[in-house]
PDB file of C-alpha atoms and ligand atoms in Angstrom:
ATOM      1  CA  MET V   1       5.474   9.963  15.947  1.00 97.00           C
ATOM      2  CA  ILE V   2       5.746   6.165  16.641  1.00 98.00           C
ATOM      3  CA  TRP V   3       7.079   5.080  13.255  1.00 98.00           C
ATOM      4  CA  LYS V   4       8.842   1.643  12.578  1.00 98.00           C
ATOM      5  CA  VAL V   5       8.991  -0.227   9.180  1.00 98.00           C
ATOM      6  CA  ILE V   6       9.471  -3.775   9.155  1.00 98.00           C
ATOM      7  CA  GLN V   7      10.819  -5.889   6.078  1.00 97.00           C
ATOM      8  CA  ASN V   8      10.910  -8.790   4.537  1.00 94.00           C
ATOM      9  CA  PRO V   9      14.020  -8.631   2.168  1.00 92.00           C
ATOM     10  CA  THR V  10      13.404 -11.629  -0.228  1.00 90.00           C
ATOM     11  CA  LEU V  11       9.910 -10.564  -0.703  1.00 91.00           C
ATOM     12  CA  GLY V  12      10.759  -6.944  -1.226  1.00 94.00           C
ATOM     13  CA  CYS V  13       7.691  -6.368   1.026  1.00 96.00           C
ATOM     14  CA  ASN V  14       7.311  -3.078   3.679  1.00 98.00           C
ATOM     15  CA  SER V  15       4.881  -3.207   6.643  1.00 98.00           C
ATOM     16  CA  PHE V  16       4.413  -0.759   9.345  1.00 98.00           C
ATOM     17  CA  LEU V  17       4.083   0.495  12.928  1.00 98.00           C
ATOM     18  CA  ILE V  18       2.726   4.174  13.106  1.00 98.00           C
ATOM     19  CA  GLY V  19       1.183   6.208  15.833  1.00 98.00           C
ATOM     20  CA  ASP V  20       0.974   8.809  18.498  1.00 98.00           C
ATOM     21  CA  GLU V  21       3.251   8.902  20.528  1.00 96.00           C
ATOM     22  CA  ILE V  22       1.424  11.041  23.166  1.00 96.00           C
ATOM     23  CA  SER V  23      -1.688   8.631  23.338  1.00 97.00           C
ATOM     24  CA  GLY V  24       0.186   5.808  23.134  1.00 98.00           C
ATOM     25  CA  GLN V  25      -2.410   4.430  20.077  1.00 98.00           C
ATOM     26  CA  GLY V  26      -1.758   3.181  16.831  1.00 98.00           C
ATOM     27  CA  VAL V  27      -1.742   1.170  13.655  1.00 98.00           C
ATOM     28  CA  VAL V  28      -0.115  -1.604  12.108  1.00 98.00           C
ATOM     29  CA  VAL V  29      -0.187  -1.522   8.077  1.00 98.00           C
ATOM     30  CA  ASP V  30       0.441  -4.890   5.924  1.00 98.00           C
ATOM     31  CA  PRO V  31       1.747  -7.159   8.521  1.00 98.00           C
ATOM     32  CA  LEU V  32       3.548 -10.112   7.280  1.00 97.00           C
ATOM     33  CA  ALA V  33       2.972 -13.852   8.017  1.00 97.00           C
ATOM     34  CA  GLN V  34       6.501 -14.456   7.709  1.00 96.00           C
ATOM     35  CA  VAL V  35       7.169 -11.596  10.020  1.00 97.00           C
ATOM     36  CA  GLY V  36       4.799 -13.682  12.620  1.00 97.00           C
ATOM     37  CA  VAL V  37       2.115 -12.137  15.302  1.00 98.00           C
ATOM     38  CA  GLU V  38       4.355 -12.098  17.769  1.00 98.00           C
ATOM     39  CA  ALA V  39       6.712  -9.503  16.760  1.00 98.00           C
ATOM     40  CA  TYR V  40       4.286  -7.479  16.223  1.00 98.00           C
ATOM     41  CA  ILE V  41       2.980  -7.339  19.027  1.00 98.00           C
ATOM     42  CA  LEU V  42       6.983  -6.786  20.794  1.00 98.00           C
ATOM     43  CA  SER V  43       7.341  -3.972  18.703  1.00 98.00           C
ATOM     44  CA  ALA V  44       4.520  -2.195  19.609  1.00 98.00           C
ATOM     45  CA  HIS V  45       5.185  -3.329  23.115  1.00 98.00           C
ATOM     46  CA  ASP V  46       9.121  -1.668  22.050  1.00 98.00           C
ATOM     47  CA  LEU V  47       7.517   1.424  20.793  1.00 98.00           C
ATOM     48  CA  GLY V  48       5.175   1.663  23.565  1.00 98.00           C
ATOM     49  CA  MET V  49       2.184   1.669  21.192  1.00 98.00           C
ATOM     50  CA  GLN V  50      -1.106   0.125  21.690  1.00 98.00           C
ATOM     51  CA  ILE V  51      -2.396  -1.276  18.163  1.00 98.00           C
ATOM     52  CA  ILE V  52      -5.759   0.070  17.985  1.00 98.00           C
ATOM     53  CA  GLU V  53      -6.965  -1.581  14.661  1.00 98.00           C
ATOM     54  CA  VAL V  54      -5.099  -3.051  11.439  1.00 98.00           C
ATOM     55  CA  LEU V  55      -4.796  -2.017   8.365  1.00 98.00           C
ATOM     56  CA  GLU V  56      -3.708  -3.626   5.022  1.00 98.00           C
ATOM     57  CA  THR V  57      -3.562  -1.418   1.417  1.00 98.00           C
ATOM     58  CA  HIS V  58      -5.635  -4.154  -0.165  1.00 96.00           C
ATOM     59  CA  VAL V  59      -5.471  -8.050  -0.733  1.00 95.00           C
ATOM     60  CA  HIS V  60      -1.892  -9.395  -1.227  1.00 93.00           C
ATOM     61  CA  ALA V  61      -0.773 -12.067  -4.045  1.00 90.00           C
ATOM     62  CA  ASP V  62       2.612 -12.711  -3.431  1.00 89.00           C
ATOM     63  CA  HIS V  63       2.604 -13.225   0.398  1.00 90.00           C
ATOM     64  CA  VAL V  64       0.580 -14.550   3.248  1.00 93.00           C
ATOM     65  CA  SER V  65      -0.453 -11.514   5.111  1.00 96.00           C
ATOM     66  CA  CYS V  66      -0.815 -12.139   9.603  1.00 97.00           C
ATOM     67  CA  ALA V  67      -3.400  -9.152   9.682  1.00 97.00           C
ATOM     68  CA  LEU V  68      -6.310 -11.169  10.516  1.00 96.00           C
ATOM     69  CA  ASP V  69      -4.384 -13.061  13.062  1.00 97.00           C
ATOM     70  CA  LEU V  70      -3.163 -10.658  14.600  1.00 98.00           C
ATOM     71  CA  THR V  71      -6.879  -9.041  15.026  1.00 97.00           C
ATOM     72  CA  LYS V  72      -7.818 -11.931  16.496  1.00 96.00           C
ATOM     73  CA  GLU V  73      -4.960 -12.155  18.779  1.00 98.00           C
ATOM     74  CA  LEU V  74      -5.588  -8.674  19.723  1.00 98.00           C
ATOM     75  CA  SER V  75      -9.273  -8.527  19.352  1.00 98.00           C
ATOM     76  CA  VAL V  76      -8.872  -4.992  17.296  1.00 98.00           C
ATOM     77  CA  PRO V  77     -11.152  -4.330  14.440  1.00 97.00           C
ATOM     78  CA  TYR V  78      -9.225  -5.813  10.762  1.00 97.00           C
ATOM     79  CA  ARG V  79      -9.519  -2.956   8.629  1.00 97.00           C
ATOM     80  CA  ILE V  80      -9.357  -3.556   4.524  1.00 97.00           C
ATOM     81  CA  SER V  81     -11.290  -1.482   1.077  1.00 98.00           C
ATOM     82  CA  ARG V  82     -15.008  -2.080   0.937  1.00 97.00           C
ATOM     83  CA  HIS V  83     -14.660  -3.252  -2.001  1.00 96.00           C
ATOM     84  CA  ALA V  84     -12.357  -6.107  -0.760  1.00 95.00           C
ATOM     85  CA  PRO V  85     -14.109  -9.513  -1.723  1.00 91.00           C
ATOM     86  CA  ALA V  86     -12.893 -11.399   2.124  1.00 85.00           C
ATOM     87  CA  VAL V  87     -15.464 -14.194   3.253  1.00 85.00           C
ATOM     88  CA  PHE V  88     -14.458 -12.911   6.919  1.00 87.00           C
ATOM     89  CA  ALA V  89     -16.152  -9.668   8.571  1.00 89.00           C
ATOM     90  CA  PHE V  90     -13.716  -6.853   8.245  1.00 95.00           C
ATOM     91  CA  THR V  91     -14.507  -3.017   8.922  1.00 96.00           C
ATOM     92  CA  PRO V  92     -14.918  -1.229   5.607  1.00 97.00           C
ATOM     93  CA  LEU V  93     -12.398   1.134   4.736  1.00 98.00           C
ATOM     94  CA  ALA V  94     -14.328   3.988   2.127  1.00 97.00           C
ATOM     95  CA  ASP V  95     -12.672   6.489  -0.144  1.00 98.00           C
ATOM     96  CA  ASP V  96     -11.686  10.265   1.230  1.00 97.00           C
ATOM     97  CA  THR V  97     -12.694   8.739   4.910  1.00 97.00           C
ATOM     98  CA  ARG V  98     -10.293  10.275   8.187  1.00 98.00           C
ATOM     99  CA  LEU V  99      -8.965   7.773  10.593  1.00 98.00           C
ATOM    100  CA  HIS V 100      -7.893   9.405  13.944  1.00 98.00           C
ATOM    101  CA  TYR V 101      -5.342   7.866  16.384  1.00 98.00           C
ATOM    102  CA  GLY V 102      -4.628  10.526  18.844  1.00 97.00           C
ATOM    103  CA  ALA V 103      -2.542  13.163  16.896  1.00 98.00           C
ATOM    104  CA  LEU V 104      -1.760  10.756  14.124  1.00 98.00           C
ATOM    105  CA  ALA V 105      -4.484  11.130  10.827  1.00 98.00           C
ATOM    106  CA  ILE V 106      -4.785   8.520   8.165  1.00 98.00           C
ATOM    107  CA  ASP V 107      -6.738   9.578   5.176  1.00 98.00           C
ATOM    108  CA  VAL V 108      -8.132   6.652   3.110  1.00 98.00           C
ATOM    109  CA  TRP V 109      -7.879   7.424  -0.524  1.00 98.00           C
ATOM    110  CA  GLU V 110      -9.174   4.490  -3.153  1.00 98.00           C
ATOM    111  CA  THR V 111      -6.728   3.736  -5.502  1.00 98.00           C
ATOM    112  CA  PRO V 112      -8.017   0.660  -7.683  1.00 97.00           C
ATOM    113  CA  GLY V 113      -5.709  -0.555 -11.183  1.00 97.00           C
ATOM    114  CA  HIS V 114      -3.386  -3.463  -9.190  1.00 95.00           C
ATOM    115  CA  THR V 115      -6.439  -4.413  -7.861  1.00 95.00           C
ATOM    116  CA  LYS V 116     -10.067  -3.167  -7.412  1.00 95.00           C
ATOM    117  CA  ASP V 117      -9.530  -3.193  -3.182  1.00 96.00           C
ATOM    118  CA  SER V 118      -6.403  -1.185  -3.789  1.00 98.00           C
ATOM    119  CA  VAL V 119      -6.205   1.911  -1.191  1.00 98.00           C
ATOM    120  CA  SER V 120      -3.135   4.565  -0.071  1.00 98.00           C
ATOM    121  CA  LEU V 121      -3.307   5.759   3.431  1.00 98.00           C
ATOM    122  CA  ILE V 122      -2.298   9.418   3.775  1.00 98.00           C
ATOM    123  CA  LEU V 123      -0.514   9.762   6.805  1.00 98.00           C
ATOM    124  CA  TYR V 124      -0.432  13.397   8.742  1.00 98.00           C
ATOM    125  CA  ASP V 125       0.976  14.191  12.272  1.00 98.00           C
ATOM    126  CA  LEU V 126      -1.286  16.628  13.172  1.00 98.00           C
ATOM    127  CA  ALA V 127       0.820  17.849  16.739  1.00 96.00           C
ATOM    128  CA  ARG V 128       2.959  19.202  14.083  1.00 97.00           C
ATOM    129  CA  GLY V 129       0.834  20.571  10.828  1.00 97.00           C
ATOM    130  CA  LEU V 130      -1.718  20.337   8.924  1.00 98.00           C
ATOM    131  CA  ASP V 131      -0.044  19.029   5.790  1.00 98.00           C
ATOM    132  CA  PRO V 132       0.293  15.256   4.531  1.00 98.00           C
ATOM    133  CA  TRP V 133       4.422  13.541   5.762  1.00 98.00           C
ATOM    134  CA  ALA V 134       4.036  10.456   4.408  1.00 98.00           C
ATOM    135  CA  VAL V 135       1.774   8.507   1.746  1.00 98.00           C
ATOM    136  CA  LEU V 136       1.516   4.489   1.857  1.00 98.00           C
ATOM    137  CA  THR V 137       0.657   3.571  -1.612  1.00 98.00           C
ATOM    138  CA  GLY V 138       0.423  -0.154  -1.569  1.00 98.00           C
ATOM    139  CA  ASP V 139       1.285  -1.626  -4.765  1.00 97.00           C
ATOM    140  CA  SER V 140      -0.106   1.163  -6.815  1.00 98.00           C
ATOM    141  CA  LEU V 141       3.074   3.617  -6.614  1.00 98.00           C
ATOM    142  CA  PHE V 142       5.908   2.406  -6.922  1.00 97.00           C
ATOM    143  CA  VAL V 143       9.840   4.047  -6.657  1.00 98.00           C
ATOM    144  CA  GLY V 144      10.467   3.829  -9.989  1.00 97.00           C
ATOM    145  CA  ASP V 145       7.616   1.749 -11.317  1.00 96.00           C
ATOM    146  CA  VAL V 146       3.622   0.931 -11.065  1.00 97.00           C
ATOM    147  CA  GLY V 147       1.850  -2.143  -9.770  1.00 95.00           C
ATOM    148  CA  ARG V 148       0.782  -4.946 -11.787  1.00 94.00           C
ATOM    149  CA  PRO V 149      -3.286  -5.081 -13.021  1.00 94.00           C
ATOM    150  CA  ASP V 150      -2.735  -8.277 -13.888  1.00 91.00           C
ATOM    151  CA  LEU V 151      -2.898 -10.620 -10.676  1.00 85.00           C
ATOM    152  CA  VAL V 152      -6.541 -10.807 -10.236  1.00 84.00           C
ATOM    153  CA  ASP V 153      -8.865 -10.397 -13.611  1.00 72.00           C
ATOM    154  CA  ALA V 154      -7.716 -12.258 -16.816  1.00 73.00           C
ATOM    155  CA  GLY V 155      -7.842 -11.242 -20.485  1.00 86.00           C
ATOM    156  CA  GLU V 156      -7.347  -8.182 -21.800  1.00 88.00           C
ATOM    157  CA  THR V 157     -10.210  -6.144 -21.764  1.00 93.00           C
ATOM    158  CA  ALA V 158     -10.057  -6.508 -17.710  1.00 94.00           C
ATOM    159  CA  VAL V 159      -6.537  -5.957 -17.544  1.00 94.00           C
ATOM    160  CA  ARG V 160      -6.573  -2.843 -19.420  1.00 96.00           C
ATOM    161  CA  LEU V 161      -9.115  -1.439 -17.338  1.00 96.00           C
ATOM    162  CA  ALA V 162      -7.203  -2.297 -14.477  1.00 96.00           C
ATOM    163  CA  ALA V 163      -3.967  -0.687 -15.594  1.00 97.00           C
ATOM    164  CA  LEU V 164      -6.922   2.345 -16.647  1.00 97.00           C
ATOM    165  CA  ASP V 165      -7.965   2.955 -13.103  1.00 97.00           C
ATOM    166  CA  GLN V 166      -4.231   2.409 -12.099  1.00 98.00           C
ATOM    167  CA  TYR V 167      -3.536   5.699 -14.574  1.00 98.00           C
ATOM    168  CA  HIS V 168      -6.047   7.647 -12.632  1.00 98.00           C
ATOM    169  CA  SER V 169      -4.787   6.310  -9.059  1.00 98.00           C
ATOM    170  CA  ILE V 170      -1.410   7.716 -10.131  1.00 98.00           C
ATOM    171  CA  GLN V 171      -2.806  11.004 -11.054  1.00 98.00           C
ATOM    172  CA  ARG V 172      -4.604  11.535  -7.781  1.00 98.00           C
ATOM    173  CA  LEU V 173      -1.484  10.649  -6.379  1.00 98.00           C
ATOM    174  CA  MET V 174       0.429  13.521  -7.970  1.00 98.00           C
ATOM    175  CA  THR V 175      -1.886  16.105  -6.187  1.00 98.00           C
ATOM    176  CA  LEU V 176      -0.079  14.694  -2.906  1.00 98.00           C
ATOM    177  CA  PRO V 177       2.997  17.744  -2.481  1.00 98.00           C
ATOM    178  CA  ASP V 178       6.506  16.827  -3.467  1.00 98.00           C
ATOM    179  CA  TRP V 179       7.841  16.515   0.293  1.00 98.00           C
ATOM    180  CA  THR V 180       5.547  13.687   0.866  1.00 98.00           C
ATOM    181  CA  GLU V 181       7.511  10.497   1.847  1.00 98.00           C
ATOM    182  CA  LEU V 182       6.589   7.833  -0.162  1.00 98.00           C
ATOM    183  CA  TRP V 183       6.170   4.098   1.696  1.00 98.00           C
ATOM    184  CA  PRO V 184       4.718   1.721  -1.121  1.00 98.00           C
ATOM    185  CA  ALA V 185       4.045  -2.024   0.413  1.00 98.00           C
ATOM    186  CA  HIS V 186       6.884  -3.652  -2.096  1.00 97.00           C
ATOM    187  CA  TYR V 187      10.321  -2.846  -3.556  1.00 96.00           C
ATOM    188  CA  GLY V 188      13.251  -4.825  -4.903  1.00 92.00           C
ATOM    189  CA  SER V 189      12.114  -7.875  -7.184  1.00 80.00           C
ATOM    190  CA  SER V 190       8.927  -8.083  -5.801  1.00 87.00           C
ATOM    191  CA  PRO V 191       6.388  -9.756  -7.916  1.00 87.00           C
ATOM    192  CA  CYS V 192       3.937  -7.178  -7.455  1.00 86.00           C
ATOM    193  CA  GLY V 193       5.712  -4.781  -9.539  1.00 85.00           C
ATOM    194  CA  GLY V 194       7.618  -4.527 -13.402  1.00 86.00           C
ATOM    195  CA  ILE V 195      11.053  -4.458 -14.534  1.00 89.00           C
ATOM    196  CA  PHE V 196      11.458  -1.057 -13.060  1.00 93.00           C
ATOM    197  CA  MET V 197      11.353  -1.274  -9.706  1.00 94.00           C
ATOM    198  CA  ASN V 198      13.377   0.483  -7.559  1.00 95.00           C
ATOM    199  CA  ARG V 199      15.927  -1.383  -4.560  1.00 94.00           C
ATOM    200  CA  ARG V 200      14.671   1.625  -2.139  1.00 96.00           C
ATOM    201  CA  PRO V 201      12.346   0.391  -0.157  1.00 97.00           C
ATOM    202  CA  GLN V 202      11.007   4.637  -0.246  1.00 98.00           C
ATOM    203  CA  SER V 203      11.384   7.631  -1.961  1.00 98.00           C
ATOM    204  CA  THR V 204       8.998  11.206  -2.285  1.00 98.00           C
ATOM    205  CA  ILE V 205       5.963  12.193  -4.125  1.00 98.00           C
ATOM    206  CA  GLY V 206       8.412  14.715  -5.605  1.00 98.00           C
ATOM    207  CA  TYR V 207      11.225  12.733  -6.507  1.00 98.00           C
ATOM    208  CA  GLU V 208       8.731  10.060  -8.571  1.00 98.00           C
ATOM    209  CA  ARG V 209       6.968  13.651  -9.744  1.00 98.00           C
ATOM    210  CA  ARG V 210      10.724  14.305 -11.563  1.00 98.00           C
ATOM    211  CA  PHE V 211      11.860  10.714 -12.603  1.00 97.00           C
ATOM    212  CA  ASN V 212       9.188   8.255 -12.617  1.00 97.00           C
ATOM    213  CA  PRO V 213       8.686   6.793 -16.464  1.00 96.00           C
ATOM    214  CA  PHE V 214       4.950   6.128 -15.973  1.00 97.00           C
ATOM    215  CA  VAL V 215       4.269   9.350 -14.206  1.00 97.00           C
ATOM    216  CA  HIS V 216       5.354  11.674 -16.968  1.00 93.00           C
ATOM    217  CA  MET V 217       2.412   9.657 -19.097  1.00 96.00           C
ATOM    218  CA  SER V 218       0.023  12.296 -19.279  1.00 94.00           C
ATOM    219  CA  ASP V 219      -1.816  10.077 -22.017  1.00 97.00           C
ATOM    220  CA  PRO V 220      -3.907   7.741 -20.363  1.00 98.00           C
ATOM    221  CA  ASP V 221      -3.666   5.305 -23.623  1.00 98.00           C
ATOM    222  CA  ILE V 222       0.195   4.993 -23.521  1.00 98.00           C
ATOM    223  CA  PHE V 223      -0.066   4.490 -20.147  1.00 97.00           C
ATOM    224  CA  VAL V 224      -1.938   1.424 -20.552  1.00 97.00           C
ATOM    225  CA  GLU V 225      -0.079   0.646 -23.658  1.00 97.00           C
ATOM    226  CA  GLU V 226       3.328   1.134 -21.939  1.00 96.00           C
ATOM    227  CA  THR V 227       2.067  -1.232 -18.434  1.00 95.00           C
ATOM    228  CA  LEU V 228       0.922  -4.086 -20.277  1.00 93.00           C
ATOM    229  CA  ARG V 229       4.636  -3.771 -22.404  1.00 93.00           C
ATOM    230  CA  TYR V 230       6.617  -4.193 -19.581  1.00 89.00           C
ATOM    231  CA  LEU V 231       4.777  -7.251 -17.653  1.00 89.00           C
ATOM    232  CA  LYS V 232       6.496  -9.836 -16.157  1.00 86.00           C
ATOM    233  CA  PRO V 233       5.561 -13.254 -16.069  1.00 84.00           C
ATOM    234  CA  PRO V 234       2.617 -13.614 -13.351  1.00 81.00           C
ATOM    235  CA  PRO V 235       3.983 -15.432  -9.941  1.00 81.00           C
ATOM    236  CA  GLU V 236       2.656 -19.320 -10.010  1.00 81.00           C
ATOM    237  CA  GLU V 237       1.517 -19.374  -6.493  1.00 85.00           C
ATOM    238  CA  ALA V 238      -0.262 -15.815  -6.822  1.00 86.00           C
ATOM    239  CA  GLU V 239      -3.795 -17.537  -7.142  1.00 85.00           C
ATOM    240  CA  SER V 240      -3.665 -19.951  -3.966  1.00 88.00           C
ATOM    241  CA  ILE V 241      -1.770 -17.054  -1.736  1.00 90.00           C
ATOM    242  CA  ARG V 242      -4.652 -14.344  -2.968  1.00 88.00           C
ATOM    243  CA  THR V 243      -6.949 -17.462  -1.636  1.00 89.00           C
ATOM    244  CA  ALA V 244      -4.918 -18.371   1.512  1.00 90.00           C
ATOM    245  CA  ASN V 245      -5.403 -14.193   2.271  1.00 91.00           C
ATOM    246  CA  LEU V 246      -9.187 -14.180   1.476  1.00 88.00           C
ATOM    247  CA  THR V 247     -10.320 -17.085   4.279  1.00 86.00           C
ATOM    248  CA  ALA V 248     -10.190 -16.915   7.623  1.00 69.00           C
TER     249      ALA V 248
HETATM  250 FE1  LIG Q 301      -0.251  -6.959  -4.689  1.00 68.76          FE
END
């Protein structure tokens, strides 16, 4: 497999280049404007990877994306959830869809909660086996934490419903095998998470199953209450960044 993680440590962001080394086909996931279109294209060139599509796990509210600019530069599809309220044209991702790029397969799971359009991407190396090897969880499951449910919908009822969605998304992610690598979109002190978010950018499903306090909350009501209890103040610029990411 082709695999490269490009990070912005200041914002606590992970972005990814993932591909099949035999066919050379691959994707970029959650590219960051602060890294820049050119850096992703040069990285793909260095890796011997042709960027077939650009995927996003959700419409981000903490950083400006360069996904749309990257797709325009390369004339490739921009893929985001079918629930994304973007005003520009995109190729929708739907639940339980499998994408193929040579031996790299990616299953799309809708994992709402942080946003309605949140998806997780389960990665398979079909040249080696049929089991998943990693999952990109966006802002659903973090290392030691879960994504906050209050950056889009205001009002206690809407936030509670979003937190309940997050509960079911986390339960679904826990059906993955222990060895599955966990790569969220954020780590450290990212404003998309809470006070328990770990500084490590990566974990495994098995480790989170054992030690993530939110995974241990089997009662959805307790999960919702605890999620709301530990919310940090929302970042001031969230709305303007989200608007920028929703428009061309
Ligand atoms: Fe987010």
